[in-house]
Structure formats: structure tokens, C-alpha cells
Coordinates of C-alpha atoms (C1' of nucleotides) in Angstrom, one line a residue:
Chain A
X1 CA 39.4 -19.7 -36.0
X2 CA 39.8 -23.1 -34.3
X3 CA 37.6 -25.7 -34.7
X4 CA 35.2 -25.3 -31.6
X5 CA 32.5 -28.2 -32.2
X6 CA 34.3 -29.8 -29.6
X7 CA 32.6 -27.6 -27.3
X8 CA 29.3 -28.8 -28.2
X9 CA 29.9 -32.1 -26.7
X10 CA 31.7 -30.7 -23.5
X11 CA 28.8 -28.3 -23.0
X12 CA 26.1 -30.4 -23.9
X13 CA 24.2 -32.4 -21.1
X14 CA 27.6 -33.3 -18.7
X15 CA 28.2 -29.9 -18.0
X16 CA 25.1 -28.3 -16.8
X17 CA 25.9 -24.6 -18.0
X18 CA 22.9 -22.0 -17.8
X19 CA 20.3 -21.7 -21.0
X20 CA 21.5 -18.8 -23.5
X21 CA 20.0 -16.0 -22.9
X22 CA 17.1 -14.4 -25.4
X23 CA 16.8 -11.5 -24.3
X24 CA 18.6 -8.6 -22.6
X25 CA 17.3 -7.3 -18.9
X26 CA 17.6 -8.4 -15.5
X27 CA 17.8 -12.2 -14.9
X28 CA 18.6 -14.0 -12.1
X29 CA 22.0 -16.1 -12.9
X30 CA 23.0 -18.4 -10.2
X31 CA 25.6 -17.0 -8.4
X32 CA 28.6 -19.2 -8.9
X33 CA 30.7 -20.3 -5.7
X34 CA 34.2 -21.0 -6.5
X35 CA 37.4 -20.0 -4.2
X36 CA 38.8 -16.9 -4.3
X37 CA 42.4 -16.4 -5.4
X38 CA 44.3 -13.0 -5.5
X39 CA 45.3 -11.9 -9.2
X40 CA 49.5 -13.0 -9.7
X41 CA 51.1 -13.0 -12.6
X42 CA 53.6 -15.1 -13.9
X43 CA 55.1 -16.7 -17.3
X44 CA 54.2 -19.8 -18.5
X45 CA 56.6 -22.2 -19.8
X46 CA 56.1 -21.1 -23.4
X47 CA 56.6 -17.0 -22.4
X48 CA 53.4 -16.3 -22.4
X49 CA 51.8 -14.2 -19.5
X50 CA 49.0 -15.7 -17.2
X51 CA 47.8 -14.9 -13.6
X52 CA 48.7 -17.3 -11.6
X53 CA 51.3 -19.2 -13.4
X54 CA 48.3 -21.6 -15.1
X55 CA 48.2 -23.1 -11.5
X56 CA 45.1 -25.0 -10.6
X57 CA 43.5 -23.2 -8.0
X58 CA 41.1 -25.5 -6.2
X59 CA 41.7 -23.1 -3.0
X60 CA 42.0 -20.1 -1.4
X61 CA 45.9 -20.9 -0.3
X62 CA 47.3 -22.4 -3.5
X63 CA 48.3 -19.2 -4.9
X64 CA 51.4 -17.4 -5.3
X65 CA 51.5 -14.0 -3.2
X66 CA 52.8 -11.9 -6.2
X67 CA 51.3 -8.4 -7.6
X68 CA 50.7 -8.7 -11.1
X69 CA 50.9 -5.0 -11.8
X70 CA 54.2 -3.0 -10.7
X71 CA 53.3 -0.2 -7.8
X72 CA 49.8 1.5 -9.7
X73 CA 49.1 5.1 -9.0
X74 CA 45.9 3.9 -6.6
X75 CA 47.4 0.7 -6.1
X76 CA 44.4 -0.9 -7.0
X77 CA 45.5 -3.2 -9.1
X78 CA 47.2 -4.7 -6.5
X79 CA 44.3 -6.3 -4.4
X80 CA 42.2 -7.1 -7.1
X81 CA 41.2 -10.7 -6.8
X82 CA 39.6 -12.9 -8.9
X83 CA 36.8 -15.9 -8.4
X84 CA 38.6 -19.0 -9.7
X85 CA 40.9 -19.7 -13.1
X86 CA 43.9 -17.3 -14.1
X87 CA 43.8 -14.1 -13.6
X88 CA 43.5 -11.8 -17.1
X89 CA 46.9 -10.4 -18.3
X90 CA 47.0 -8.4 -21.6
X91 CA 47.1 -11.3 -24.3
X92 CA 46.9 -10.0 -28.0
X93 CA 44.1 -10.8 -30.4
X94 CA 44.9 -13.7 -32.6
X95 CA 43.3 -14.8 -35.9
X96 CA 44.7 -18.3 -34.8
X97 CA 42.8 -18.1 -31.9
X98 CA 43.7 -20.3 -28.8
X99 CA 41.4 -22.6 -27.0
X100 CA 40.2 -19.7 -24.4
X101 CA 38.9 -17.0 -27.8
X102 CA 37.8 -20.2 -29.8
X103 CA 35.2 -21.1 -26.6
X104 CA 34.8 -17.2 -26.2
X105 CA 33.4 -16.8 -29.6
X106 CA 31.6 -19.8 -29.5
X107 CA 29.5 -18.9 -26.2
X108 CA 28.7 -15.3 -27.6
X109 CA 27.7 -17.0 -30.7
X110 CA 25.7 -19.1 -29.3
X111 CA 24.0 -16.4 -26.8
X112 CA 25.1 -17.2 -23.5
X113 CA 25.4 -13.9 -21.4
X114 CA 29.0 -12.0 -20.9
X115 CA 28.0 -13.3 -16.8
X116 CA 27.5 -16.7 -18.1
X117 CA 30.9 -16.9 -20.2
X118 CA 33.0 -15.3 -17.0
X119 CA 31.0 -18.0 -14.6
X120 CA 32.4 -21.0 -17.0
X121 CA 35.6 -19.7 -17.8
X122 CA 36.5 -19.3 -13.9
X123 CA 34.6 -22.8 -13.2
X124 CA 37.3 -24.4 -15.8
X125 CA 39.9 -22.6 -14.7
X126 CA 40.6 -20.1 -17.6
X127 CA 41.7 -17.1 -17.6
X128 CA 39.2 -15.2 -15.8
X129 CA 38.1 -11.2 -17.5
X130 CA 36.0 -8.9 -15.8
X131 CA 32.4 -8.8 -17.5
X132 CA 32.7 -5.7 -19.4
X133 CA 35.8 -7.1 -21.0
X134 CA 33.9 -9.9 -22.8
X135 CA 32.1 -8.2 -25.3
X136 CA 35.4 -5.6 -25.9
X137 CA 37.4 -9.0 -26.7
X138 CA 34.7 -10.4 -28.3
X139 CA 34.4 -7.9 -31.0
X140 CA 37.8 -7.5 -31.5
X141 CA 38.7 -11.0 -32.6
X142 CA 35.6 -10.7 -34.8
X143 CA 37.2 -7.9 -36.4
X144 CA 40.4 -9.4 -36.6
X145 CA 39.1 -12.5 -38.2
X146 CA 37.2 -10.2 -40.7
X147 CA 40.3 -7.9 -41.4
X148 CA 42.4 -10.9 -42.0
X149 CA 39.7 -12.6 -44.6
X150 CA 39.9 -9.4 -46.3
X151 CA 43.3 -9.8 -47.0
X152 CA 42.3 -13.5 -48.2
X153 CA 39.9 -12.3 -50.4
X154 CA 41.7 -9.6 -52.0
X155 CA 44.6 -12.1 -53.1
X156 CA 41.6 -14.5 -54.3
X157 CA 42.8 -17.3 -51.8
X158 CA 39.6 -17.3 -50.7
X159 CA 36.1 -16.9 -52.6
X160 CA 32.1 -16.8 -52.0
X161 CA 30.5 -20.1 -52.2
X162 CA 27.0 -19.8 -54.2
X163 CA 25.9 -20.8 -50.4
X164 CA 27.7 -17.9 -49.1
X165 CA 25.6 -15.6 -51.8
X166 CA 22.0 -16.7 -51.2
X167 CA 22.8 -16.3 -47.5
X168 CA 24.1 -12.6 -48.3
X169 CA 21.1 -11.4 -50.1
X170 CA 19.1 -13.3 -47.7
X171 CA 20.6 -11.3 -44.5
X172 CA 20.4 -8.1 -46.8
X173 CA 16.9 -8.4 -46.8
X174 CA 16.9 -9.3 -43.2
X175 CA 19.1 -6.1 -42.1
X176 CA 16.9 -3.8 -44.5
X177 CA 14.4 -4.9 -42.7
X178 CA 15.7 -4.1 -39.2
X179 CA 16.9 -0.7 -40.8
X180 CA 13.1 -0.2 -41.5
X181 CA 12.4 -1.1 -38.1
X182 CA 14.3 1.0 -36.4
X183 CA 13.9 3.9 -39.0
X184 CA 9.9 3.6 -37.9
X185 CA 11.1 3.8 -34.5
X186 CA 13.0 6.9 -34.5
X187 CA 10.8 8.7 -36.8
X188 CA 7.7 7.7 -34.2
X189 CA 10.0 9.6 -31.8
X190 CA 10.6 12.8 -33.9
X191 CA 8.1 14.9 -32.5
X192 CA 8.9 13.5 -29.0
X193 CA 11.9 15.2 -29.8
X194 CA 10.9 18.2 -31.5
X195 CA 8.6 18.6 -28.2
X196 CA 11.9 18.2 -26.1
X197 CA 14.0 20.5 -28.5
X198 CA 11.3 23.3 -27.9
X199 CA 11.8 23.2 -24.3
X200 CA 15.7 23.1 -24.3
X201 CA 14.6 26.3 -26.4
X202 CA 11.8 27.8 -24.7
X203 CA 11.8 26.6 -20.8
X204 CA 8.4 27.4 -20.4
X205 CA 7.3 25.7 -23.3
X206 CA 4.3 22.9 -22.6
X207 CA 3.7 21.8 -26.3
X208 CA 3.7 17.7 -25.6
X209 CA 4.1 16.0 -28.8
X210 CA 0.8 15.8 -30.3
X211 CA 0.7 19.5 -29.7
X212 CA 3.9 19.9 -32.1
X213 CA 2.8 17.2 -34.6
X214 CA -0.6 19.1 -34.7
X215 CA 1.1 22.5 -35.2
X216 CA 3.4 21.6 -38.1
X217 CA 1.1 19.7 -39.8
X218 CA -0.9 22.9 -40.2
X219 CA 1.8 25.2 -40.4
X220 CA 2.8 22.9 -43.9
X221 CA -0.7 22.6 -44.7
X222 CA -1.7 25.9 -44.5
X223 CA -4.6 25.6 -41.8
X224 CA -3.0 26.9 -39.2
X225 CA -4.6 29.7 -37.4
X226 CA -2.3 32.8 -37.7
X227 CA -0.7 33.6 -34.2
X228 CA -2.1 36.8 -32.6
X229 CA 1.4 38.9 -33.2
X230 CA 1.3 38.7 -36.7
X231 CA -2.7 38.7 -37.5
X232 CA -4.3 41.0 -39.5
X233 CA -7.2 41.8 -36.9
X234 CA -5.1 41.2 -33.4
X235 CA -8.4 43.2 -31.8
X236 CA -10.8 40.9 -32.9
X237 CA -9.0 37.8 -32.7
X238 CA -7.9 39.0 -28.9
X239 CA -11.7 40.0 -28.1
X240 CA -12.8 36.1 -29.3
X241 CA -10.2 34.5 -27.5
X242 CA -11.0 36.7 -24.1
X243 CA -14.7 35.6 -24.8
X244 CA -13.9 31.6 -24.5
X245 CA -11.3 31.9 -21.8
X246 CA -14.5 33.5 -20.3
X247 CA -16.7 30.9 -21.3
X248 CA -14.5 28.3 -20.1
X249 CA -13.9 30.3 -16.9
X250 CA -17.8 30.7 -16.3
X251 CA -17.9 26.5 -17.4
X252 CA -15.5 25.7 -14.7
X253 CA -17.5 27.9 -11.8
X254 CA -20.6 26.3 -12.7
X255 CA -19.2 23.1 -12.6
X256 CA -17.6 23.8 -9.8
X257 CA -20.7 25.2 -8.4
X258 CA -22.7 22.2 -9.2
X259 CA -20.5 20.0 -7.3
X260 CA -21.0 21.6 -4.1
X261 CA -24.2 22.1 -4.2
X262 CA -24.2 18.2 -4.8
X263 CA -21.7 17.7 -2.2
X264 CA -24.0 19.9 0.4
X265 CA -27.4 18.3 -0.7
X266 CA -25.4 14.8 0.1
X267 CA -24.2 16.6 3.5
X268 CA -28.0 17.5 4.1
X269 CA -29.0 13.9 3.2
X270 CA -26.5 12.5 5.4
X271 CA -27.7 14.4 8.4
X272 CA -31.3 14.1 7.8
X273 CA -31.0 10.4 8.3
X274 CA -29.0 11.1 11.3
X275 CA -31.2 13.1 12.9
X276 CA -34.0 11.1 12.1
X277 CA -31.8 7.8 13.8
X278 CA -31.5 10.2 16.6
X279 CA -35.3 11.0 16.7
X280 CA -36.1 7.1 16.4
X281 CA -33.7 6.2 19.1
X282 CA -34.9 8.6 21.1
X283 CA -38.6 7.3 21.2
X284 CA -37.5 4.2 21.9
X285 CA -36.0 5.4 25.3
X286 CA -38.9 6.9 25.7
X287 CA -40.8 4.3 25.1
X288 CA -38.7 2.3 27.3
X289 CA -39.2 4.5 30.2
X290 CA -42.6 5.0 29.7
X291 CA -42.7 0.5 30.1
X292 CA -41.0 0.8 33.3
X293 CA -42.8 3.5 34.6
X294 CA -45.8 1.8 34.2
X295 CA -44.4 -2.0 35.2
X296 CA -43.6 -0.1 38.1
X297 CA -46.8 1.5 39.0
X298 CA -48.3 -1.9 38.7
X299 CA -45.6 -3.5 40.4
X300 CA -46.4 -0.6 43.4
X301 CA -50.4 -1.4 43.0
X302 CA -50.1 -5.0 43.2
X303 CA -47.6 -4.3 46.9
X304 CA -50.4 -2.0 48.0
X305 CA -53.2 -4.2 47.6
X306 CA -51.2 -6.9 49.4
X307 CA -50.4 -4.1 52.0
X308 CA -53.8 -3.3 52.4
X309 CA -54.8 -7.0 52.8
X310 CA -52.5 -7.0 55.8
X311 CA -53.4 -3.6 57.2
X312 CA -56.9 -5.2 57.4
X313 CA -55.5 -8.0 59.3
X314 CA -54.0 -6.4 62.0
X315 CA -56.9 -4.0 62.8
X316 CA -59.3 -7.4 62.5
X317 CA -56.8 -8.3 64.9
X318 CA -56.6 -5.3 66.9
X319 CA -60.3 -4.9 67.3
X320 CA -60.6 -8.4 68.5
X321 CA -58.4 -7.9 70.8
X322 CA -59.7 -4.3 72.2
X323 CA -63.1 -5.5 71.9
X324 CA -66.1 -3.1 73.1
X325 CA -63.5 -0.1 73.5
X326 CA -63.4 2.8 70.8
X327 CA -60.6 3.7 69.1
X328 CA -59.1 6.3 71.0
X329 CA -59.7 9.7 69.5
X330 CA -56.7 10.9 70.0
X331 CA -52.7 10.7 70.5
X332 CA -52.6 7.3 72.1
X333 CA -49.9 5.5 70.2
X334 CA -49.4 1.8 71.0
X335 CA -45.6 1.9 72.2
X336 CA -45.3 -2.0 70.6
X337 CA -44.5 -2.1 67.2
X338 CA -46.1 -5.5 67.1
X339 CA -50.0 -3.4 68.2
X340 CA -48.9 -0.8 65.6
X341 CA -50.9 -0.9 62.5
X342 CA -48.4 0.3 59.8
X343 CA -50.0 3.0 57.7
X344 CA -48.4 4.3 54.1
X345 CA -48.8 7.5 55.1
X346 CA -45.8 7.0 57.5
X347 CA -43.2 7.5 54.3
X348 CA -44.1 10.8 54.3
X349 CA -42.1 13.6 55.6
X350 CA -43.5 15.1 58.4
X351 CA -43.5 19.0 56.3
X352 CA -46.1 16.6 53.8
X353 CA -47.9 15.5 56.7
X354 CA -48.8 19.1 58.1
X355 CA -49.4 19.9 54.8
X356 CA -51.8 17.4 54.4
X357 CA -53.4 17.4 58.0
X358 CA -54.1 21.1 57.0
X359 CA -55.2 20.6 53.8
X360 CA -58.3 17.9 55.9
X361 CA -58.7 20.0 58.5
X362 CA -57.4 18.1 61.0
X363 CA -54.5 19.2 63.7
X364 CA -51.3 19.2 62.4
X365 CA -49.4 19.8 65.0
X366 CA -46.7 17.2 67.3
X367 CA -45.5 13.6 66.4
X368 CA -45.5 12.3 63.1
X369 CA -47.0 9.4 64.5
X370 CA -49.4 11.2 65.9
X371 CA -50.4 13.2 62.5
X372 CA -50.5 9.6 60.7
X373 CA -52.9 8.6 63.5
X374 CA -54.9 11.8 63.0
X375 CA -55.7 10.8 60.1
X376 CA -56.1 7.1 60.0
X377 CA -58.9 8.3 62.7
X378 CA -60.5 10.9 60.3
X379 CA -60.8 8.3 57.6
X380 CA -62.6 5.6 59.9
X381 CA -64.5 8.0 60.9
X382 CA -66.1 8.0 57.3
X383 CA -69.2 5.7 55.8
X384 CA -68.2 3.0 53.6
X385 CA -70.3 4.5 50.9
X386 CA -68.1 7.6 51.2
X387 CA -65.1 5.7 51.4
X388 CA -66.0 4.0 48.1
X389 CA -66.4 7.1 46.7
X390 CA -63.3 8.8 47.7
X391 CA -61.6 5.2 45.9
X392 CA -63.3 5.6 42.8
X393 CA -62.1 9.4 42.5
X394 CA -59.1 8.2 43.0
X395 CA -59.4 5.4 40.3
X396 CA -58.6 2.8 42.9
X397 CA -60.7 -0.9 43.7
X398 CA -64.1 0.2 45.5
X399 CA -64.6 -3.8 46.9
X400 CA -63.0 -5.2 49.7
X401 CA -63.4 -4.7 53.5
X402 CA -63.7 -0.8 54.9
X403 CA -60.0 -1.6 56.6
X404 CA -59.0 -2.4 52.7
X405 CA -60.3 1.2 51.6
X406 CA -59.0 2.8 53.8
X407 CA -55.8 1.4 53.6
X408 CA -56.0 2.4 49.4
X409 CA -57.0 6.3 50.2
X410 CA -54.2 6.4 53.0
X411 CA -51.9 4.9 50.3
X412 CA -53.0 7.2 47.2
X413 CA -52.6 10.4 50.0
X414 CA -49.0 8.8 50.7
X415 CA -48.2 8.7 46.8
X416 CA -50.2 12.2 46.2
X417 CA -47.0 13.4 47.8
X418 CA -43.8 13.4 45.8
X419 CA -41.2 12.5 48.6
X420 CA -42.6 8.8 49.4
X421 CA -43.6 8.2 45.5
X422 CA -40.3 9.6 44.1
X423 CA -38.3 7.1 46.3
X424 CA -40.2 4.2 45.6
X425 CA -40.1 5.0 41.9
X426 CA -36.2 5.8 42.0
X427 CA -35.7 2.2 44.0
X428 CA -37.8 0.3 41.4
X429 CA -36.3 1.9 38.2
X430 CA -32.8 1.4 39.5
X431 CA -33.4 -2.4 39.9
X432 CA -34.9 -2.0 36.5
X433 CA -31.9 0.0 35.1
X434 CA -29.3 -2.8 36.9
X435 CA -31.1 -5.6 34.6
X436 CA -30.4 -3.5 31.6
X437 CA -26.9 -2.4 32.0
X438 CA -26.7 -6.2 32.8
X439 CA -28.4 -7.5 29.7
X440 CA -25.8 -4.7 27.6
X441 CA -22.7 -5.9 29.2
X442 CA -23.7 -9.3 28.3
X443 CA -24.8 -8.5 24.6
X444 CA -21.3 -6.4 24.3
X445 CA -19.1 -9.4 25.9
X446 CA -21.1 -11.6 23.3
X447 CA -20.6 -9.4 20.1
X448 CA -16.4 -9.3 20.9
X449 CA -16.3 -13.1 21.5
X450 CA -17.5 -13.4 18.3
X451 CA -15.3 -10.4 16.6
X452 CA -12.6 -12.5 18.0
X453 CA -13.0 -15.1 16.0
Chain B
dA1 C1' 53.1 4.1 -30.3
dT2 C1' 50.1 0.6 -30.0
dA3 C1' 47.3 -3.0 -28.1
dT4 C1' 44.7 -4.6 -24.5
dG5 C1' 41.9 -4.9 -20.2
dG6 C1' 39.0 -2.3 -17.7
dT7 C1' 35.7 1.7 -16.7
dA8 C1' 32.1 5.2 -17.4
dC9 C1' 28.1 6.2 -19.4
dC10 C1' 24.2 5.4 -22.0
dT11 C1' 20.2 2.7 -23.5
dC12 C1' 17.2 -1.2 -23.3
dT13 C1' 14.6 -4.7 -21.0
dG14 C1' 12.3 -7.3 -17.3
dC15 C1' 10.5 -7.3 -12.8
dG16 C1' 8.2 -5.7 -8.6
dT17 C1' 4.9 -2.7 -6.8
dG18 C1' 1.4 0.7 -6.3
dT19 C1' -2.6 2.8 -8.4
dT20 C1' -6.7 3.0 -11.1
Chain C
dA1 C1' -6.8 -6.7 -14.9
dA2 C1' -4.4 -3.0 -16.9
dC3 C1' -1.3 0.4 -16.5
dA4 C1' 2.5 3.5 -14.8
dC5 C1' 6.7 3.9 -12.7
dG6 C1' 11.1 3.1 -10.6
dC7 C1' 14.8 0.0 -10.0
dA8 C1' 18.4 -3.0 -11.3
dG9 C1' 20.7 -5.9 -14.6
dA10 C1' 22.5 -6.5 -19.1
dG11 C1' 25.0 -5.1 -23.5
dG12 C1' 27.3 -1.5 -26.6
dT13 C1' 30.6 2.0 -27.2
dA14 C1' 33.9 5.6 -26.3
dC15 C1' 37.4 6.4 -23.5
dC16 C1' 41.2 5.7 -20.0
dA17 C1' 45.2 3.4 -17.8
dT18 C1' 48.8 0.4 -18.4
dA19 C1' 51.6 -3.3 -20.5
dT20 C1' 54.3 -4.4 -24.3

DNA sequence: ATATGGTACCTCTGCGTGTT
DNA sequence: AACACGCAGAGGTACCATAT
């Protein structure tokens, strides 16, 4: 072999060449961008056959357009091209190696990748082999340098160096080692093996390797238990093995039991608390209505005293006005609105008005105006000590003027009925309900501003 | 017929990714 | 974080096609 120190100093820092390579596996080289030439073949000037003539090929175009294999069978051959350098031509393996083997060896030595010795031999314009080729040239001017120190040796021209010995004993120990190694390696697999062997065998086989260690450890100790088929008490040995497939069977039911009864007492949990969420939510609207209903019954109370403040009013009015004349006792309805006093009785239906004018005795038959007259009549007809009364049976305020009770017992008859009280209610609780669905939009519109964030 | 470059196939290793 | 798994890149070897 040549001397190849030289390629120390080329490769060293000047030309930035990857690290060797440690290990095998998948690495990342750099992908190396050089011109592509198609594979030609040609003689150099000393006979020998390169692609390309040895021509520098700095481009795409500087090539010669020649195939460097006659017609192939594919033809593949042919079109083959190569990424910089010459292309690879059968050259024969020389002990004298030339400069392209010398740097070959060299690199492997050293550990670059096969990759990593094609990249720089096509960045320096050498001949350029595919990857697999490296290590298949490689070896074989190893062995050729081997064979011919053989010969060397036999002839004595050549002899061990007391160097040459301590390293051999020393790599000896080294390789017996790695023998070890890998012994351990494959005998750690034997059962692995044994475990695949039984299935090539036996398809249906499951024994993993533990299983087949296990076994044949007590098939060469002795402790074994004797297979069914060739026990002396198959009966008794099949009885206590039916009696834990059993047990295990019975085990797995109750396990399995056990879990959905788990699972169903978490189910009943689950909608427990629901329903009690549900219960809870529900008295809240309750509550809730219960609020309104009441805001609005005050809300009603509070209008009807202020109503009855004005009903007093006018007929204070009115009786000023029709001074020493009776109030007529019958069907005389003031045609102006502005002499009308406006009685709650008036939201009534007039069905609810006959009713009531029957239920008091009092003719029930015409106008409604002339029914709510009726009996605003009837009622002032009354003491103010009766009136009073009638007001506190109705739970209602006994002070104020007799117009003011009056007005109260004209507006609990009025409410007594469901047509005037249900409308009221209806038009107060839908107000109510507008604020709320309101309030909602606002509190949803708030909580996905936020999620937006 | 032999030598050589290249290919097919196998194994090993490292990396990325999903699961526990 | 630890682990399992699949993928892809790398090297080794037997073999094939072709040049000599």
C-alpha cells in the first residue's frame, strides 16, 4: 500500500469533509451538489480505462456523448449518470495500490461512511463507484494486501516485529472478548428461537419464550408436571384441572360482576346529582316566579291605591258640581267621558259582570256600563262602617275617604274575577320576563367576549 | 474463466411519533 | 418520562451481469 499520510494534511482543516461516522443508522449527510455528467468511457493515455477520459468535469456540457457499455440487454447501462469525477470502469485490485484505493482504504480506516467516501471522491474528481461498491472494493484490496503478505511471510522477507506480537495477543483478547459478547447475545436469543421453531412446527402454538425456557428447564430437571396424555391418573388430573378452569371462570364473572355493579352505582351517582341539580334549579324558578308574582301584586296594589285616590277625586268633583241632586238610581250614564268616573270593575267582561250582579242581587241585565253603575250605586248605598268591613275581609286598607273604599271593594270584585286579573298579571310578568331575557342575553354576549380571548 | 462493479437481501441502528 | 413501534438509512455478504 502507498503511503497515504499525505491525506491527513489534505483532509485535515482546508478541506471541510464530514466527521467519521461512530455508529451505523440513519444520519443526515449533507447532500452534496456537484454537476451531473453522463457515465463515458474512454482510455487514458497510459491504456488504462476511465469514464470520461479523466476529463475535468466542472459542468454539465463538458462531457463526451459516448456509452461506456456496448448495447446491454436493458440498456440501462447506457443512461446511467454519475454526480461529478470519472465514471467507475472495471479496474483490477492492486497490492500497489493507486492514489484512488490508497485514499479508499484510508477513509474506511479512518470511519468515514461508504456515502462520505463517494461524496469526496466525486467532489475531487475521482473515479466515482456507486455506494454499495465501496465496501465490496474495500475488502478486496484488504484481502489482496493480506494474500500478498502471506506470500512475504512464507519466504521470510517479512517478519513479526515484538510490536506486532504484543498487539496480536492484545487484539486476541480483544476479539475473544467480542466472541463472548456476541456468544451471550445469541444464546439470550435461544429460547426466542426455540419459541419461533415451535410455531414453524406447531402453528397454533402460543409458548412465548419464558414459557419454553420454563418448560425445559423442568423437563431436564425433572419437575415438570407430566402432560395429561401420558399421566398415570388422566381422570384425576383432568377433574383438577376442570375444577380451576372453573374457579378461574367463576373469578372472572365475579370480577366482571363487580365491575358493573361499580359502573351502575357510579351511573346511579351520576344521576342522583342530576336530578337533584334539576330539583334545585327548579325551585329557583319557582322561587323566581313566586318574586314576581308578588312584586307584581304590590306593584298592582300600589296602582290601585293611586286609582282609588283619583276615583275619589272626581266624585269630590262630581258631587260639587251636581250639588243637592242624588245620584241617580238608575241607568243614567254621563255621555262625557270627562263626568265619567272610571270604575275597575269596567275590565271585566260583561259574562263576569252578570255573574256578579247576580251573585249581589242586583239587575244584571243591559249595558255593561250600566251593570258597573249598578253596582257602584249598591256600594254607596252602604255605611262606612260596613264598607270597612267588607275591606278588612278582603285584607285591603280600612282608612281613607268612603269614595277610597269603595273604589278598593270595586277593585278586589274586578280582580275576584280571573279575566281582568289574568291580563294585568300576564302584562306585568311579560315586562318582567323582557328584563330577564335581557339581563341573559347580556351575561351570554359577556361570557363569549371573554371565551374569545 | 476470472475479476470486477453493481444489486438484492438481510440485519442493525437511530429517529420520530404515538401511547401509557 | 418511559416505552413501543414503524420507518428509513447504513453496512455486510452472496450473488449476478458484464468486461477483460
Amino acid at each position: 500500500m502507498s503511503d497515504f499520510l499525505h491525506f491527513y494534511d489534505e483532509y485535515d482543516d482546508e478541506r471541510p469533509i464530514a466527521e467519521p461516522v461512530e455508529n451505523r443508522g440513519r444520519r443526515k449527510n449533507p447532500a452534496v451538489d456537484l454537476p451531473v455528467i453522463l457515465r463515458t468511457r474512454n482510455d487514458d493515455e497510459n491504456g488504462e480505462v476511465h469514464g470520461n477520459n479523466g476529463v475535468e468535469t466542472d459542468s454539465a456540457i463538458d462531457f463526451t456523448f459516448m456509452s461506456v457499455y456496448q448495447e446491454g440487454a436493458n440498456g440501462k447501462r447506457q443512461l446511467m449518470r454519475v454526480q461529478g469525477g470519472r465514471a467507475a470502469a472495471p479496474k483490477a485490485i492492486n497490492t500497489q495500490a493507486d492514489d484512488d484505493d490508497a485514499m479508499l482504504v484510508w477513509m474506511k480506516n479512518m470511519g468515514y461512511s461508504d456515502k462520505q467516501v463517494v461524496d469526496a471522491f466525486a467532489r475531487d474528481g475521482r473515479t466515482v463507484y456507486s455506494t454499495t461498491s465501496i465496501t465490496g472494493r474495500y475488502t478486496r484490496v484488504l484481502r489482496a494486501q493480506e494474500n500478498e503478505y502471506d506470500e512475504l511471510l512464507e519466504r521470510e522477507l517479512v517478519e513479526w516485529t515484538a510490536e506486532d506480537d504484543e498487539e496480536l495477543m492484545k487484539a486476541y483478547q480483544k476479539v475473544n472478548e467480542e466472541i463472548y459478547a456476541a456468544f451471550k447475545r445469541i444464546r439470550d436469543k435461544r429460547f426466542r428461537m426455540v419459541a419461533t421453531a415451535m410455531r414453524k412446527e406447531v402453528p397454533t402454538s402460543k409458548y412465548s419464550a419464558k414459557a419454553c425456557y420454563d418448560r425445559y428447564n423442568g423437563l431436564v430437571n425433572g419437575t415438570a408436571c407430566i402432560p395429561v396424555d401420558v399421566h398415570d391418573e388422566p381422570e384425576r388430573v383432568k377433574t383438577e384441572r376442570d375444577a380451576r378452569v372453573a374457579a378461574a371462570e367463576n373469578e372472572r364473572r365475579k370480577n366482571l360482576a363487580l365491575e358493573a355493579a361499580a359502573i351502575k352505582k357510579q351511573e346511579a351517582q351520576e344521576a342522583t346529582a342530576k336530578r337533584l341539580k334539576e330539583m334545585r334549579t327548579v325551585k329557583a324558578m319557582d322561587r323566581k316566579e313566586e318574586r314576581l308574582k308578588k312584586e307584581t301584586e304590590m306593584r298592582l296594589n300600589k296602582a290601585a291605591e293611586a286609582k282609588a285616590a283619583m276615583f275619589a277625586h272626581h266624585i269630590k268633583v262630581r258631587a260639587a258640581r251636581d250639588k243637592g241632586k242624588q245620584v241617580a238610581a238608575d241607568d243614567e250614564i254621563g255621555s262625557d267621558d270627562d263626568e265619567r268616573v272610571i270604575d275597575p270593575r269596567e275590565d271585566m267582561s260583561v259574562e263576569d259582570l252578570r255573574h256578579l250582579c247576580k251573585k249581589k242581587g242586583i239587575n244584571n241585565r243591559g249595558k255593561k256600563l250600566q251593570m258597573v253603575n249598578r253596582l257602584y250605586v249598591s256600594d254607596e248605598r252602604m255605611t262606612i262602617p260596613a264598607l270597612k268591613a267588607r275591606c278588612r275581609e278582603i285584607g285591603r286598607p280600612t282608612g281613607g275617604t268612603k269614595d277610597m273604599l269603595l273604589y278598593r271593594i270595586a277593585d278586589h270584585e274586578a280582580r275576584s274575577y280571573s279575566k281582568p286579573i289574568e291580563k294585568r298579571r300576564k302584562k306585568a310578568l311579560s315586562k318582567a320576563e323582557k328584563a330577564q331575557a335581557q339581563e341573559d342575553q347580556e351575561l351570554h354576549d359577556m361570557f363569549h367576549k371573554i371565551n374569545a380571548i
